[in-house]
Short mmCIF file of C-alpha atoms in Angstrom, two decimals:
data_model
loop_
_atom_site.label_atom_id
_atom_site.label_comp_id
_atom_site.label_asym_id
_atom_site.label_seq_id
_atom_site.Cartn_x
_atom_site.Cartn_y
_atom_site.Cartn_z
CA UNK A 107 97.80 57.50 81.66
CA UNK A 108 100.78 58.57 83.48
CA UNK A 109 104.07 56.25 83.17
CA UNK A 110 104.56 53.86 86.53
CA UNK A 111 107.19 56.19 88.44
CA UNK A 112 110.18 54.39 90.39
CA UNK A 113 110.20 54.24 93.86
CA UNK A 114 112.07 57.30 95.17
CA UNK A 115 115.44 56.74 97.14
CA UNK A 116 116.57 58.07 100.47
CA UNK A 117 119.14 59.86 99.01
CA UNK A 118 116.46 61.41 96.28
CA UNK A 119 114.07 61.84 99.32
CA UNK A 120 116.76 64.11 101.47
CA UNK A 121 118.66 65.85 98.70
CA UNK A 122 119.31 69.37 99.81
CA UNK A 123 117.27 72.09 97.51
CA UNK A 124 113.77 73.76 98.05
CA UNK A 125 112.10 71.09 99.90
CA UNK A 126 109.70 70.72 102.70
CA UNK A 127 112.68 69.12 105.09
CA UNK A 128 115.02 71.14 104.33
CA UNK A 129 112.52 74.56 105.25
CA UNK A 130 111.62 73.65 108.52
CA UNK A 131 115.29 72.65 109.34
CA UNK A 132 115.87 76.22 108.40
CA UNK A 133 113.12 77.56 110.69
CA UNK A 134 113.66 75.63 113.56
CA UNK A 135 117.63 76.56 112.96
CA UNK A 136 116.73 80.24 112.61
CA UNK A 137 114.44 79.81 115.60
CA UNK A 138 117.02 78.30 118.08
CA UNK A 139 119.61 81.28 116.93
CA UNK A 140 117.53 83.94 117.10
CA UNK A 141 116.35 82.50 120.59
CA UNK A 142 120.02 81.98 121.73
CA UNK A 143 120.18 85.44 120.59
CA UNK A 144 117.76 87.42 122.15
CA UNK A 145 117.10 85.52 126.05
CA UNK A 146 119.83 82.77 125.54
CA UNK A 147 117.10 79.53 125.35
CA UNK A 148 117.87 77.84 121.73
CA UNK A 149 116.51 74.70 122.94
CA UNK A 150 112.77 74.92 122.76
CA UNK A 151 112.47 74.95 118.95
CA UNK A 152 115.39 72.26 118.79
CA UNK A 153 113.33 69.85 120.83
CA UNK A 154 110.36 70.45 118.78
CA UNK A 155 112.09 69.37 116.02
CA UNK A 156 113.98 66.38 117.08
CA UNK A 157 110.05 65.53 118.66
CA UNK A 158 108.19 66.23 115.18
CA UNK A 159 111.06 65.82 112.54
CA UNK A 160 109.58 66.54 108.63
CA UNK A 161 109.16 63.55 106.61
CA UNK A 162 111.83 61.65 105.59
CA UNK A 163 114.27 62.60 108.11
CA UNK A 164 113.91 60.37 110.95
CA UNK A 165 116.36 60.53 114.24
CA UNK A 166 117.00 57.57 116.63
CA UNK A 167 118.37 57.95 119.87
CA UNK A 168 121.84 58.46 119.30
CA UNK A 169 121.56 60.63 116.63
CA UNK A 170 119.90 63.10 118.63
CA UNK A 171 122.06 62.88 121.70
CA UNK A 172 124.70 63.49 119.00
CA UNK A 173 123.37 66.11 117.67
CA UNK A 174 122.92 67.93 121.15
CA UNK A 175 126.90 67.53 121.67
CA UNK A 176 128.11 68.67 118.43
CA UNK A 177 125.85 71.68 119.23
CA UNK A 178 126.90 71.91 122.39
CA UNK A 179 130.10 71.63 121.44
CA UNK A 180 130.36 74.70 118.84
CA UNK A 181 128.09 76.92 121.14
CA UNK A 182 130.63 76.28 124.18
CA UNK A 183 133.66 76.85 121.59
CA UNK A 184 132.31 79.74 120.02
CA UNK A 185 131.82 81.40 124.21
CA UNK A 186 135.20 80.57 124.94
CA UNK A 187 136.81 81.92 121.71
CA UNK A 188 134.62 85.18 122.57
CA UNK A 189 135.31 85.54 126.25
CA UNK A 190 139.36 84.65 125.28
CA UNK A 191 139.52 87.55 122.95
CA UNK A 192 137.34 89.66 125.41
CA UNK A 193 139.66 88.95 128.25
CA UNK A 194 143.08 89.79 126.26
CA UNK A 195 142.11 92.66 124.62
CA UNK A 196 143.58 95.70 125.55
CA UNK A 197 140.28 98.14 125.57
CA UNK A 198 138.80 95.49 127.79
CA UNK A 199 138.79 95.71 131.88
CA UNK A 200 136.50 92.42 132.46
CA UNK A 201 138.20 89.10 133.58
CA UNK A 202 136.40 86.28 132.88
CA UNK A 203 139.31 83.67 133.59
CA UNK A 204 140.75 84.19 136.62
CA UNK A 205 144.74 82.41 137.21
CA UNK A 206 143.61 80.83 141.21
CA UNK A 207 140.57 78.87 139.31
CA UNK A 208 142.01 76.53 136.48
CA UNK A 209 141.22 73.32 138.34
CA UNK A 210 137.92 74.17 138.43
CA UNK A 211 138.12 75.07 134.50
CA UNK A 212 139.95 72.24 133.84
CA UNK A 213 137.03 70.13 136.20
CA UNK A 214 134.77 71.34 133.72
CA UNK A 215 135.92 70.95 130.41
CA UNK A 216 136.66 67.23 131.23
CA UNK A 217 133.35 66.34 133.02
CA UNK A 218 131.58 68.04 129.74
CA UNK A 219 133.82 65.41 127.86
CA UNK A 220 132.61 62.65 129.96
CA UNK A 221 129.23 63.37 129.58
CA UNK A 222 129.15 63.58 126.21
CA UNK A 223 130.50 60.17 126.04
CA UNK A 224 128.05 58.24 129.07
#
């Protein structure tokens, strides 16, 4: 006879190691950036997970609409930072800011804010 086993934990249930959880995070991470990538559509495997999340992990509502912004967040970040350098360095000819439009830029970043917060 085996010994009676305690009831695992939460914590127990999502530590971070070789687990079933934590692989399909990785795949349906590696799927979105490779995605993102290749035609620019990361959210298709995203989606699937948040729809069919592995056992234990669980999201509500607001955890995956804050999720989405926090990704959102770093993939807009991580354009900007790119397109910045682009733009100022000296090898490059493109523009991608122009002077006449930073209302509309401006427009932008705070409506993103806003909707991240409605």
């Amino acid at each position: 006879r085996r010994p009676k086993q305690q009831p695992r934990t939460n914590e127990e249930k999502l530590k971070i190691g070789p687990n079933k959880a934590t692989f399909y995070t990785l795949v349906a991470g590696g799927a979105s950036g490779f995605l993102g990538g290749m035609v620019a559509i990361r959210g298709p495997p995203l989606i699937f997970y948040f729809l069919h999340p592995p056992h234990p992990i669980a999201f509500t509502k607001d955890s995956q609409r804050a999720t989405g912004v926090v990704l959102m967040f770093f993939n807009v970040s991580m354009r900007m930072i790119f397109y910045l350098v682009d733009t100022f360095s000296a090898s490059s000819k493109k523009e991608y800011f122009i002077k006449e439009d930073w209302r509309l830029y401006l427009s932008v970043i705070v409506c993103s804010i806003a909707g991240g917060w409605l």
